[in-house]
Amino acid sequence: MQILFILEIIGTIAFAISGAIVGIQKKMDIFGVSILGLTAAVGGGILRDLILNITPPAAFQNPAFAATAIVVSILVFIPAIRNVFEHGKKFYEALILIMDSIGLGLFTVVGVQVATAAMPERNLFLITFVGVLTGVGGGILRDVFAGNTPYIFIKHFYACASIIGAWTCALLWPYTGSVTAMIAGAALTVVLRLLAARFRWSLPKAK
């Protein structure tokens, strides 16, 4: 499915940039930056495929995604480009927010699509769970490798945006078709994520 491949490539680029930026912020070398970009880009998909018993995971069947993530991470590491990312805290935070939001939305609906195709009978809970895991899994692994508290546990309602987007996509799927459902789910996820950051929407936290 061509649209699926395009969405995955765009999501891979977005998450690879976010992972590479975190590696640069942590003062890692080029190998560390590349691993963080790779992990953010394909980690969620690998976890998804293992749960759905798709072996080997798609990231190993088609090297295009891993290669794209590594190339993007290396490009981000180049001093001329790296200096742009390091120019000002607000610019850095805005860029990682946008890239993370795009990756989150796209990978969430890709996860819904893969789960729907892999299951003989629709299970809304599992489809939604797999969609969310695809969206947030790479970011969790990225943050763990970087020594940070995973973003989804402390920032606004990052995972909740993915849950709502995945659920919307899964519900619309039988009625609107795959393309419309995926566009709606991805767009809703991205919009909610950006609105949450803009208006400081947060879940209750332990005091």
CSV table of N, CA, C and O in Angstrom, one decimal, residues 35-154:
chain,number,residue,atom,x,y,z
A,35,ILE,N,22.0,6.2,16.8
A,35,ILE,CA,21.2,5.2,17.5
A,35,ILE,C,20.0,5.8,18.1
A,35,ILE,O,18.9,5.1,18.1
A,36,LEU,N,20.0,6.9,18.7
A,36,LEU,CA,18.8,7.6,19.3
A,36,LEU,C,17.8,7.9,18.2
A,36,LEU,O,16.6,7.7,18.3
A,37,GLY,N,18.3,8.4,17.0
A,37,GLY,CA,17.4,8.7,15.9
A,37,GLY,C,16.8,7.4,15.4
A,37,GLY,O,15.6,7.4,15.1
A,38,LEU,N,17.6,6.3,15.2
A,38,LEU,CA,17.1,5.0,14.8
A,38,LEU,C,16.1,4.5,15.7
A,38,LEU,O,15.0,4.0,15.3
A,39,THR,N,16.4,4.5,17.0
A,39,THR,CA,15.5,4.0,18.0
A,39,THR,C,14.1,4.7,18.1
A,39,THR,O,13.1,4.0,18.1
A,40,ALA,N,14.2,6.0,18.0
A,40,ALA,CA,12.9,6.8,18.0
A,40,ALA,C,12.1,6.5,16.8
A,40,ALA,O,10.9,6.4,16.8
A,41,ALA,N,12.8,6.2,15.6
A,41,ALA,CA,12.1,6.0,14.4
A,41,ALA,C,11.5,4.7,14.2
A,41,ALA,O,10.4,4.5,13.7
A,42,VAL,N,12.2,3.6,14.6
A,42,VAL,CA,11.7,2.2,14.4
A,42,VAL,C,11.3,1.5,15.6
A,42,VAL,O,10.8,0.4,15.5
A,43,GLY,N,11.6,2.0,16.8
A,43,GLY,CA,11.4,1.3,18.0
A,43,GLY,C,9.9,0.9,18.2
A,43,GLY,O,9.6,-0.3,18.6
A,44,GLY,N,9.0,1.8,18.0
A,44,GLY,CA,7.6,1.6,18.2
A,44,GLY,C,7.1,0.5,17.2
A,44,GLY,O,6.3,-0.4,17.6
A,45,GLY,N,7.6,0.6,16.0
A,45,GLY,CA,7.1,-0.4,15.0
A,45,GLY,C,7.6,-1.8,15.3
A,45,GLY,O,6.9,-2.8,15.1
A,46,ILE,N,8.8,-1.9,15.9
A,46,ILE,CA,9.4,-3.2,16.3
A,46,ILE,C,8.5,-3.8,17.4
A,46,ILE,O,8.2,-5.0,17.4
A,47,LEU,N,8.2,-3.0,18.4
A,47,LEU,CA,7.4,-3.5,19.5
A,47,LEU,C,6.0,-3.9,19.0
A,47,LEU,O,5.5,-4.9,19.4
A,48,ARG,N,5.4,-3.1,18.1
A,48,ARG,CA,4.1,-3.5,17.5
A,48,ARG,C,4.2,-4.8,16.8
A,48,ARG,O,3.3,-5.7,17.0
A,49,ASP,N,5.2,-5.0,16.0
A,49,ASP,CA,5.3,-6.3,15.2
A,49,ASP,C,5.5,-7.5,16.1
A,49,ASP,O,4.9,-8.6,15.8
A,50,LEU,N,6.2,-7.3,17.2
A,50,LEU,CA,6.4,-8.4,18.1
A,50,LEU,C,5.1,-8.8,18.8
A,50,LEU,O,4.8,-10.0,19.0
A,51,ILE,N,4.3,-7.8,19.2
A,51,ILE,CA,3.0,-8.1,19.8
A,51,ILE,C,2.1,-8.8,18.8
A,51,ILE,O,1.4,-9.7,19.2
A,52,LEU,N,2.1,-8.4,17.5
A,52,LEU,CA,1.3,-9.0,16.5
A,52,LEU,C,1.9,-10.3,15.9
A,52,LEU,O,1.3,-10.8,15.0
A,53,ASN,N,3.0,-10.7,16.4
A,53,ASN,CA,3.7,-11.9,16.0
A,53,ASN,C,4.1,-11.8,14.5
A,53,ASN,O,4.0,-12.8,13.7
A,54,ILE,N,4.5,-10.6,14.1
A,54,ILE,CA,5.0,-10.4,12.8
A,54,ILE,C,6.5,-10.4,12.8
A,54,ILE,O,7.2,-9.5,13.4
A,55,THR,N,7.1,-11.6,12.4
A,55,THR,CA,8.5,-11.8,12.5
A,55,THR,C,9.1,-12.2,11.2
A,55,THR,O,8.5,-13.0,10.5
A,56,PRO,N,10.3,-11.7,10.9
A,56,PRO,CA,11.0,-10.6,11.6
A,56,PRO,C,10.2,-9.3,11.5
A,56,PRO,O,9.5,-9.1,10.5
A,57,PRO,N,10.3,-8.3,12.4
A,57,PRO,CA,9.6,-7.0,12.3
A,57,PRO,C,9.9,-6.3,11.0
A,57,PRO,O,11.0,-6.5,10.4
A,58,ALA,N,9.0,-5.5,10.6
A,58,ALA,CA,9.1,-4.8,9.3
A,58,ALA,C,10.4,-4.0,9.2
A,58,ALA,O,10.9,-3.9,8.1
A,59,ALA,N,10.9,-3.5,10.3
A,59,ALA,CA,12.1,-2.6,10.2
A,59,ALA,C,13.3,-3.5,9.8
A,59,ALA,O,14.2,-2.9,9.2
A,60,PHE,N,13.2,-4.8,10.0
A,60,PHE,CA,14.3,-5.7,9.5
A,60,PHE,C,14.0,-6.3,8.1
A,60,PHE,O,15.0,-6.7,7.4
A,61,GLN,N,12.8,-6.3,7.8
A,61,GLN,CA,12.4,-6.8,6.4
A,61,GLN,C,12.7,-5.8,5.3
A,61,GLN,O,13.1,-6.2,4.2
A,62,ASN,N,12.5,-4.6,5.7
A,62,ASN,CA,12.7,-3.5,4.7
A,62,ASN,C,13.7,-2.5,5.3
A,62,ASN,O,13.3,-1.7,6.2
A,63,PRO,N,14.9,-2.5,4.8
A,63,PRO,CA,16.0,-1.6,5.5
A,63,PRO,C,15.8,-0.1,5.1
A,63,PRO,O,16.5,0.7,5.7
A,64,ALA,N,14.8,0.2,4.3
A,64,ALA,CA,14.6,1.6,3.9
A,64,ALA,C,14.3,2.5,5.1
A,64,ALA,O,14.8,3.6,5.2
A,65,PHE,N,13.6,2.0,6.1
A,65,PHE,CA,13.2,2.8,7.3
A,65,PHE,C,14.4,3.0,8.2
A,65,PHE,O,14.7,4.2,8.6
A,66,ALA,N,15.2,2.0,8.5
A,66,ALA,CA,16.4,2.1,9.3
A,66,ALA,C,17.4,3.0,8.6
A,66,ALA,O,18.0,3.9,9.2
A,67,ALA,N,17.6,2.8,7.3
A,67,ALA,CA,18.6,3.6,6.5
A,67,ALA,C,18.2,5.0,6.5
A,67,ALA,O,19.0,5.9,6.7
A,68,THR,N,16.9,5.3,6.3
A,68,THR,CA,16.4,6.7,6.3
A,68,THR,C,16.7,7.4,7.7
A,68,THR,O,17.1,8.5,7.7
A,69,ALA,N,16.4,6.6,8.8
A,69,ALA,CA,16.6,7.2,10.1
A,69,ALA,C,18.0,7.5,10.4
A,69,ALA,O,18.4,8.5,10.9
A,70,ILE,N,18.9,6.6,10.0
A,70,ILE,CA,20.3,6.8,10.2
A,70,ILE,C,20.9,8.0,9.4
A,70,ILE,O,21.6,8.8,9.9
A,71,VAL,N,20.5,8.1,8.1
A,71,VAL,CA,20.9,9.2,7.2
A,71,VAL,C,20.4,10.5,7.8
A,71,VAL,O,21.2,11.5,7.8
A,72,VAL,N,19.2,10.6,8.2
A,72,VAL,CA,18.6,11.8,8.7
A,72,VAL,C,19.4,12.2,10.0
A,72,VAL,O,19.7,13.4,10.2
A,73,SER,N,19.7,11.2,10.9
A,73,SER,CA,20.4,11.5,12.1
A,73,SER,C,21.8,12.0,11.8
A,73,SER,O,22.2,13.0,12.5
A,74,ILE,N,22.5,11.5,10.9
A,74,ILE,CA,23.8,11.9,10.5
A,74,ILE,C,23.7,13.4,9.9
A,74,ILE,O,24.6,14.2,10.2
A,75,LEU,N,22.7,13.6,9.1
A,75,LEU,CA,22.6,15.0,8.6
A,75,LEU,C,22.4,16.0,9.7
A,75,LEU,O,22.9,17.1,9.7
A,76,VAL,N,21.5,15.6,10.7
A,76,VAL,CA,21.3,16.5,11.8
A,76,VAL,C,22.6,16.7,12.6
A,76,VAL,O,22.8,17.8,13.2
A,77,PHE,N,23.5,15.8,12.6
A,77,PHE,CA,24.7,15.9,13.4
A,77,PHE,C,25.7,16.8,12.7
A,77,PHE,O,26.6,17.3,13.4
A,78,ILE,N,25.6,17.0,11.4
A,78,ILE,CA,26.6,17.9,10.7
A,78,ILE,C,26.6,19.2,11.4
A,78,ILE,O,25.5,19.8,11.6
A,79,PRO,N,27.8,19.7,11.7
A,79,PRO,CA,27.9,21.0,12.5
A,79,PRO,C,27.1,22.1,12.0
A,79,PRO,O,26.4,22.8,12.7
A,80,ALA,N,27.0,22.4,10.6
A,80,ALA,CA,26.3,23.5,10.1
A,80,ALA,C,24.8,23.3,10.4
A,80,ALA,O,24.1,24.3,10.7
A,81,ILE,N,24.3,22.1,10.3
A,81,ILE,CA,22.9,21.9,10.6
A,81,ILE,C,22.6,21.8,12.1
A,81,ILE,O,21.7,22.3,12.7
A,82,ARG,N,23.6,21.2,12.8
A,82,ARG,CA,23.5,21.0,14.3
A,82,ARG,C,23.4,22.4,15.0
A,82,ARG,O,22.7,22.6,15.9
A,83,ASN,N,24.2,23.3,14.4
A,83,ASN,CA,24.2,24.7,15.1
A,83,ASN,C,22.8,25.3,15.0
A,83,ASN,O,22.4,26.1,15.8
A,84,VAL,N,22.1,25.0,13.9
A,84,VAL,CA,20.7,25.6,13.7
A,84,VAL,C,19.8,25.0,14.8
A,84,VAL,O,19.0,25.7,15.4
A,85,PHE,N,19.9,23.7,15.1
A,85,PHE,CA,19.1,23.0,16.1
A,85,PHE,C,19.5,23.5,17.5
A,85,PHE,O,18.6,23.6,18.4
A,86,GLU,N,20.7,23.9,17.7
A,86,GLU,CA,21.2,24.3,19.0
A,86,GLU,C,21.0,25.8,19.3
A,86,GLU,O,21.3,26.3,20.3
A,87,HIS,N,20.5,26.5,18.3
A,87,HIS,CA,20.4,28.0,18.4
A,87,HIS,C,19.1,28.3,19.1
A,87,HIS,O,18.0,28.4,18.6
A,88,GLY,N,19.3,28.5,20.4
A,88,GLY,CA,18.1,28.9,21.2
A,88,GLY,C,17.3,27.8,21.8
A,88,GLY,O,16.9,26.9,21.0
A,89,LYS,N,16.9,27.9,23.0
A,89,LYS,CA,16.1,26.9,23.7
A,89,LYS,C,14.7,26.8,23.1
A,89,LYS,O,14.2,25.7,22.9
A,90,LYS,N,14.1,28.0,22.8
A,90,LYS,CA,12.8,28.0,22.3
A,90,LYS,C,12.7,27.3,20.9
A,90,LYS,O,11.7,26.6,20.6
A,91,PHE,N,13.7,27.6,20.1
A,91,PHE,CA,13.7,27.0,18.7
A,91,PHE,C,13.8,25.5,18.8
A,91,PHE,O,13.1,24.7,18.2
A,92,TYR,N,14.7,25.0,19.7
A,92,TYR,CA,14.9,23.6,19.9
A,92,TYR,C,13.6,22.9,20.4
A,92,TYR,O,13.1,21.9,19.9
A,93,GLU,N,12.9,23.5,21.4
A,93,GLU,CA,11.7,23.0,22.0
A,93,GLU,C,10.6,23.0,20.9
A,93,GLU,O,9.8,22.0,20.9
A,94,ALA,N,10.5,24.0,20.1
A,94,ALA,CA,9.4,24.1,19.1
A,94,ALA,C,9.6,23.0,18.0
A,94,ALA,O,8.7,22.4,17.6
A,95,LEU,N,10.9,22.9,17.6
A,95,LEU,CA,11.2,21.9,16.6
A,95,LEU,C,10.9,20.5,17.0
A,95,LEU,O,10.3,19.7,16.3
A,96,ILE,N,11.4,20.1,18.2
A,96,ILE,CA,11.2,18.8,18.7
A,96,ILE,C,9.7,18.5,18.9
A,96,ILE,O,9.2,17.4,18.7
A,97,LEU,N,8.9,19.5,19.4
A,97,LEU,CA,7.5,19.4,19.5
A,97,LEU,C,6.8,19.1,18.2
A,97,LEU,O,6.0,18.1,18.1
A,98,ILE,N,7.1,19.8,17.2
A,98,ILE,CA,6.5,19.6,15.9
A,98,ILE,C,6.9,18.3,15.3
A,98,ILE,O,6.0,17.5,14.8
A,99,MET,N,8.2,17.9,15.3
A,99,MET,CA,8.6,16.6,14.8
A,99,MET,C,8.0,15.5,15.5
A,99,MET,O,7.5,14.5,15.0
A,100,ASP,N,8.0,15.6,16.9
A,100,ASP,CA,7.4,14.5,17.7
A,100,ASP,C,5.9,14.4,17.5
A,100,ASP,O,5.4,13.3,17.4
A,101,SER,N,5.2,15.5,17.3
A,101,SER,CA,3.7,15.5,17.1
A,101,SER,C,3.4,14.8,15.7
A,101,SER,O,2.5,14.0,15.6
A,102,ILE,N,4.2,15.2,14.7
A,102,ILE,CA,3.9,14.6,13.4
A,102,ILE,C,4.2,13.1,13.4
A,102,ILE,O,3.4,12.3,12.9
A,103,GLY,N,5.3,12.7,14.0
A,103,GLY,CA,5.7,11.3,14.1
A,103,GLY,C,4.6,10.5,14.9
A,103,GLY,O,4.2,9.4,14.5
A,104,LEU,N,4.2,11.1,16.0
A,104,LEU,CA,3.2,10.5,16.8
A,104,LEU,C,1.9,10.2,16.1
A,104,LEU,O,1.3,9.1,16.1
A,105,GLY,N,1.4,11.2,15.4
A,105,GLY,CA,0.2,11.1,14.6
A,105,GLY,C,0.3,10.0,13.5
A,105,GLY,O,-0.6,9.2,13.4
A,106,LEU,N,1.3,10.1,12.7
A,106,LEU,CA,1.5,9.2,11.6
A,106,LEU,C,1.7,7.8,12.1
A,106,LEU,O,1.1,6.8,11.6
A,107,PHE,N,2.6,7.5,13.1
A,107,PHE,CA,2.8,6.2,13.5
A,107,PHE,C,1.7,5.6,14.2
A,107,PHE,O,1.5,4.4,14.2
A,108,THR,N,0.9,6.4,14.9
A,108,THR,CA,-0.3,5.9,15.6
A,108,THR,C,-1.3,5.3,14.6
A,108,THR,O,-1.8,4.1,14.8
A,109,VAL,N,-1.6,6.0,13.5
A,109,VAL,CA,-2.5,5.4,12.5
A,109,VAL,C,-1.9,4.3,11.7
A,109,VAL,O,-2.6,3.4,11.2
A,110,VAL,N,-0.6,4.3,11.5
A,110,VAL,CA,0.1,3.2,10.8
A,110,VAL,C,0.0,1.9,11.7
A,110,VAL,O,-0.3,0.8,11.2
A,111,GLY,N,0.1,2.1,13.0
A,111,GLY,CA,-0.1,1.0,13.9
A,111,GLY,C,-1.5,0.4,13.8
A,111,GLY,O,-1.7,-0.8,13.8
A,112,VAL,N,-2.5,1.3,13.7
A,112,VAL,CA,-3.9,0.8,13.5
A,112,VAL,C,-4.0,0.0,12.2
A,112,VAL,O,-4.7,-1.0,12.2
A,113,GLN,N,-3.4,0.5,11.2
A,113,GLN,CA,-3.5,-0.1,9.9
A,113,GLN,C,-2.9,-1.5,9.9
A,113,GLN,O,-3.5,-2.5,9.5
A,114,VAL,N,-1.7,-1.6,10.5
A,114,VAL,CA,-1.0,-2.9,10.6
A,114,VAL,C,-1.8,-3.9,11.5
A,114,VAL,O,-2.0,-5.1,11.1
A,115,ALA,N,-2.3,-3.4,12.6
A,115,ALA,CA,-3.1,-4.3,13.5
A,115,ALA,C,-4.4,-4.8,12.8
A,115,ALA,O,-4.7,-6.0,12.9
A,116,THR,N,-5.0,-3.9,12.1
A,116,THR,CA,-6.3,-4.2,11.4
A,116,THR,C,-6.0,-5.3,10.3
A,116,THR,O,-6.8,-6.3,10.2
A,117,ALA,N,-4.9,-5.1,9.6
A,117,ALA,CA,-4.6,-6.1,8.5
A,117,ALA,C,-4.1,-7.4,9.1
A,117,ALA,O,-4.3,-8.5,8.4
A,118,ALA,N,-3.5,-7.4,10.3
A,118,ALA,CA,-3.0,-8.7,10.9
A,118,ALA,C,-4.0,-9.5,11.6
A,118,ALA,O,-3.8,-10.7,11.9
A,119,MET,N,-5.2,-8.9,11.9
A,119,MET,CA,-6.2,-9.6,12.7
A,119,MET,C,-7.4,-10.1,11.9
A,119,MET,O,-8.0,-9.3,11.1
A,120,PRO,N,-7.7,-11.4,11.9
A,120,PRO,CA,-8.9,-11.9,11.2
A,120,PRO,C,-10.2,-11.3,11.7
A,120,PRO,O,-11.1,-11.2,10.9
A,121,GLU,N,-10.3,-11.0,13.0
A,121,GLU,CA,-11.5,-10.4,13.6
A,121,GLU,C,-11.1,-9.1,14.3
A,121,GLU,O,-10.0,-9.0,15.0
A,122,ARG,N,-11.9,-8.1,14.1
A,122,ARG,CA,-11.6,-6.8,14.7
A,122,ARG,C,-11.7,-6.8,16.2
A,122,ARG,O,-12.7,-7.3,16.7
A,123,ASN,N,-10.7,-6.3,16.9
A,123,ASN,CA,-10.6,-6.2,18.3
A,123,ASN,C,-10.3,-4.7,18.6
A,123,ASN,O,-9.1,-4.4,18.5
A,124,LEU,N,-11.3,-3.9,18.9
A,124,LEU,CA,-11.0,-2.5,19.0
A,124,LEU,C,-10.0,-2.1,20.1
A,124,LEU,O,-9.2,-1.3,19.9
A,125,PHE,N,-10.0,-2.9,21.2
A,125,PHE,CA,-9.0,-2.6,22.2
A,125,PHE,C,-7.6,-2.9,21.8
A,125,PHE,O,-6.7,-2.1,22.0
A,126,LEU,N,-7.4,-4.0,21.2
A,126,LEU,CA,-6.1,-4.4,20.7
A,126,LEU,C,-5.6,-3.5,19.6
A,126,LEU,O,-4.4,-3.0,19.6
A,127,ILE,N,-6.5,-3.1,18.7
A,127,ILE,CA,-6.1,-2.2,17.6
A,127,ILE,C,-5.7,-0.9,18.1
A,127,ILE,O,-4.7,-0.3,17.7
A,128,THR,N,-6.5,-0.3,19.1
A,128,THR,CA,-6.1,0.9,19.7
A,128,THR,C,-4.8,0.9,20.4
A,128,THR,O,-3.9,1.7,20.3
A,129,PHE,N,-4.6,-0.2,21.2
A,129,PHE,CA,-3.4,-0.4,22.0
A,129,PHE,C,-2.2,-0.5,21.1
A,129,PHE,O,-1.2,0.2,21.3
A,130,VAL,N,-2.3,-1.2,20.0
A,130,VAL,CA,-1.2,-1.4,19.1
A,130,VAL,C,-0.9,-0.1,18.4
A,130,VAL,O,0.3,0.3,18.2
A,131,GLY,N,-1.9,0.7,18.0
A,131,GLY,CA,-1.7,2.0,17.4
A,131,GLY,C,-1.0,2.9,18.4
A,131,GLY,O,0.0,3.6,17.9
A,132,VAL,N,-1.4,3.0,19.6
A,132,VAL,CA,-0.7,3.8,20.6
A,132,VAL,C,0.7,3.4,20.8
A,132,VAL,O,1.7,4.2,20.9
A,133,LEU,N,0.9,2.1,21.0
A,133,LEU,CA,2.3,1.6,21.2
A,133,LEU,C,3.2,1.9,20.0
A,133,LEU,O,4.4,2.3,20.2
A,134,THR,N,2.7,1.9,18.8
A,134,THR,CA,3.5,2.2,17.6
A,134,THR,C,3.9,3.7,17.7
A,134,THR,O,5.0,4.1,17.3
A,135,GLY,N,2.9,4.5,18.1
A,135,GLY,CA,3.1,6.0,18.2
A,135,GLY,C,4.1,6.4,19.3
A,135,GLY,O,5.0,7.2,19.1
A,136,VAL,N,4.0,5.8,20.5
A,136,VAL,CA,4.8,6.2,21.6
A,136,VAL,C,6.0,5.4,21.9
A,136,VAL,O,6.9,5.8,22.7
A,137,GLY,N,6.0,4.1,21.4
A,137,GLY,CA,7.1,3.2,21.8
A,137,GLY,C,8.5,3.7,21.5
A,137,GLY,O,9.4,3.5,22.3
A,138,GLY,N,8.7,4.2,20.3
A,138,GLY,CA,10.0,4.7,19.9
A,138,GLY,C,10.5,5.8,20.8
A,138,GLY,O,11.7,5.9,21.2
A,139,GLY,N,9.6,6.7,21.1
A,139,GLY,CA,9.9,7.9,22.0
A,139,GLY,C,10.3,7.4,23.4
A,139,GLY,O,11.2,8.0,24.1
A,140,ILE,N,9.6,6.4,23.9
A,140,ILE,CA,9.9,5.8,25.2
A,140,ILE,C,11.3,5.2,25.2
A,140,ILE,O,12.1,5.5,26.1
A,141,LEU,N,11.6,4.4,24.2
A,141,LEU,CA,13.0,3.8,24.1
A,141,LEU,C,14.0,4.9,24.0
A,141,LEU,O,15.1,4.8,24.6
A,142,ARG,N,13.7,5.9,23.2
A,142,ARG,CA,14.7,7.1,23.0
A,142,ARG,C,15.0,7.7,24.3
A,142,ARG,O,16.2,7.9,24.6
A,143,ASP,N,14.0,8.0,25.1
A,143,ASP,CA,14.2,8.7,26.4
A,143,ASP,C,14.9,7.8,27.4
A,143,ASP,O,15.7,8.3,28.1
A,144,VAL,N,14.6,6.5,27.4
A,144,VAL,CA,15.3,5.6,28.3
A,144,VAL,C,16.7,5.5,27.9
A,144,VAL,O,17.6,5.6,28.8
A,145,PHE,N,17.1,5.4,26.7
A,145,PHE,CA,18.5,5.3,26.2
A,145,PHE,C,19.2,6.6,26.5
A,145,PHE,O,20.4,6.6,26.8
A,146,ALA,N,18.5,7.8,26.5
A,146,ALA,CA,19.1,9.1,26.8
A,146,ALA,C,19.2,9.4,28.3
A,146,ALA,O,19.8,10.4,28.7
A,147,GLY,N,18.6,8.5,29.1
A,147,GLY,CA,18.6,8.7,30.5
A,147,GLY,C,17.6,9.7,31.0
A,147,GLY,O,17.8,10.3,32.1
A,148,ASN,N,16.5,9.9,30.2
A,148,ASN,CA,15.5,10.8,30.6
A,148,ASN,C,14.2,10.1,31.1
A,148,ASN,O,14.0,8.9,30.7
A,149,THR,N,13.4,10.7,31.9
A,149,THR,CA,12.1,10.2,32.2
A,149,THR,C,11.3,10.2,30.9
A,149,THR,O,11.2,11.2,30.2
A,150,PRO,N,10.7,9.1,30.5
A,150,PRO,CA,9.9,9.1,29.2
A,150,PRO,C,9.0,10.2,29.1
A,150,PRO,O,8.2,10.6,30.0
A,151,TYR,N,9.0,10.9,27.9
A,151,TYR,CA,8.2,12.1,27.7
A,151,TYR,C,6.7,11.9,28.0
A,151,TYR,O,6.1,12.8,28.4
A,152,ILE,N,6.2,10.7,27.7
A,152,ILE,CA,4.8,10.5,27.8
A,152,ILE,C,4.3,10.5,29.2
A,152,ILE,O,3.1,10.7,29.5
A,153,PHE,N,5.2,10.4,30.2
A,153,PHE,CA,4.8,10.4,31.6
A,153,PHE,C,4.8,11.7,32.3
A,153,PHE,O,4.3,11.9,33.4
A,154,ILE,N,5.3,12.7,31.6
A,154,ILE,CA,5.5,14.0,32.3
A,154,ILE,C,5.0,15.2,31.5
A,154,ILE,O,4.8,16.3,32.0
